[in-house]
Amino acid sequence: MSAAQMLKHCDLVLQVALQKIILPEINILFSAVGILTKFEMQIFNNGIPRNMPTFQKLIVNFECDFDEAKKSLLKALDDYWYAFENHQLAHQHRLFGKMKEKDWGFLEYKHLNHHLKQFNV
């Protein structure tokens, strides 16, 4: 994954919280693991586990323009902040279960921080 693809991936992940991308249903076992992972990350303030599986809809395996991906991610962050302040974020995540604003905030921060550090951006 290039830095531009990472920016696009982060944009797509934010679109899940904004309910613009609907993820497919998953096996109940994976859902249970996801819910436990969410709580483990919050309790121990851990980051995203290494090699955590990614939903197919969120994988970016095509070429992206860095400036366009950056602009799109910044717009998604503005949209996310508006939705956060107005309690319009999704109430459910296919992997992490029930979600409140604080859950989205924590997980989105950890996800963005993980990738921005990964690419030193």
Coordinates of C-alpha atoms in Angstrom, one line a residue:
M1 CA 0.0 0.0 0.0
S2 CA 1.3 3.4 -0.9
A3 CA 0.8 6.6 1.1
A4 CA -1.9 7.7 -1.3
Q5 CA -3.7 4.4 -1.0
M6 CA -3.5 4.6 2.8
L7 CA -5.1 8.0 2.7
K8 CA -7.9 6.6 0.6
H9 CA -8.3 3.6 2.9
C10 CA -8.6 5.9 5.9
D11 CA -11.3 7.9 4.0
L12 CA -13.2 4.7 3.3
V13 CA -13.1 3.7 7.0
L14 CA -14.5 7.1 8.0
Q15 CA -17.3 6.5 5.5
V16 CA -18.4 3.5 7.6
A17 CA -19.0 5.7 10.6
L18 CA -20.8 8.2 8.4
Q19 CA -23.1 5.3 7.2
K20 CA -22.1 5.9 3.5
I21 CA -20.4 2.5 3.3
I22 CA -22.3 -0.5 4.6
L23 CA -20.1 -3.4 5.5
P24 CA -21.3 -7.0 4.9
E25 CA -22.5 -9.2 7.7
I26 CA -19.8 -11.4 9.3
N27 CA -19.6 -14.7 11.1
I28 CA -20.8 -14.5 14.8
L29 CA -17.4 -15.8 15.9
F30 CA -15.6 -12.9 14.2
S31 CA -18.1 -10.5 15.6
A32 CA -17.4 -11.8 19.1
V33 CA -13.7 -11.4 18.6
G34 CA -14.2 -7.9 17.2
I35 CA -16.3 -6.8 20.2
L36 CA -13.6 -8.2 22.6
T37 CA -10.9 -6.5 20.6
K38 CA -12.7 -3.1 20.9
F39 CA -12.9 -3.4 24.7
E40 CA -9.3 -4.7 25.0
M41 CA -8.1 -1.7 22.9
Q42 CA -10.1 0.7 25.1
I43 CA -9.1 -0.8 28.5
F44 CA -5.4 -1.1 27.7
N45 CA -5.3 1.9 25.3
N46 CA -3.8 -0.4 22.7
G47 CA -3.6 0.4 19.0
I48 CA -5.0 -1.5 16.1
P49 CA -3.7 -5.1 16.3
R50 CA -1.1 -6.0 13.7
N51 CA -2.4 -7.9 10.7
M52 CA -6.0 -7.3 11.7
P53 CA -8.2 -8.4 8.8
T54 CA -9.7 -5.7 6.6
F55 CA -13.2 -5.7 5.1
Q56 CA -12.9 -6.1 1.3
K57 CA -14.8 -2.8 0.7
L58 CA -12.1 -1.0 2.6
I59 CA -9.1 -2.4 0.8
V60 CA -7.5 0.0 -1.7
N61 CA -5.6 -2.0 -4.3
F62 CA -5.8 0.6 -7.1
E63 CA -3.7 3.6 -7.9
C64 CA -4.5 6.9 -6.1
D65 CA -3.4 10.4 -6.5
F66 CA -1.9 11.6 -3.2
D67 CA -3.3 15.2 -3.4
E68 CA -6.8 14.0 -4.3
A69 CA -6.7 11.3 -1.6
K70 CA -5.5 13.9 1.0
K71 CA -8.3 16.3 0.0
S72 CA -10.9 13.6 0.1
L73 CA -9.7 12.4 3.6
L74 CA -9.8 16.0 4.9
K75 CA -13.3 16.4 3.6
A76 CA -14.3 13.0 5.3
L77 CA -12.8 14.3 8.6
D78 CA -14.9 17.4 8.4
D79 CA -18.0 15.4 7.7
Y80 CA -17.1 13.0 10.5
W81 CA -16.7 15.9 12.9
Y82 CA -20.0 17.3 12.0
A83 CA -21.7 13.9 12.4
F84 CA -19.9 13.4 15.7
E85 CA -21.1 16.7 17.1
N86 CA -24.7 16.1 15.9
H87 CA -24.9 12.5 17.1
Q88 CA -25.3 11.2 13.5
L89 CA -22.6 8.5 13.5
A90 CA -23.6 4.9 13.0
H91 CA -24.8 3.1 16.1
Q92 CA -23.5 -0.3 15.0
H93 CA -20.3 -1.6 13.4
R94 CA -20.2 -5.1 11.9
L95 CA -17.0 -6.1 13.6
F96 CA -17.0 -4.0 16.8
G97 CA -20.8 -4.2 17.7
K98 CA -22.7 -1.3 19.3
M99 CA -20.9 2.0 19.0
K100 CA -21.2 5.3 20.8
E101 CA -19.5 8.6 19.8
K102 CA -16.7 7.9 22.2
D103 CA -16.2 4.4 20.7
W104 CA -16.0 5.9 17.2
G105 CA -13.7 8.7 18.3
F106 CA -11.3 6.2 20.0
L107 CA -11.2 3.7 17.2
E108 CA -10.9 6.3 14.4
Y109 CA -8.1 8.1 16.2
K110 CA -6.2 4.8 16.7
H111 CA -6.8 3.8 13.1
L112 CA -5.6 7.1 11.7
N113 CA -2.7 7.3 14.1
H114 CA -1.6 3.8 13.1
H115 CA -1.5 4.5 9.4
L116 CA -0.1 8.1 9.6
K117 CA 2.8 6.8 11.7
Q118 CA 3.2 3.8 9.5
F119 CA 3.8 6.0 6.5
N120 CA 5.5 8.8 8.4
V121 CA 2.9 11.3 7.0

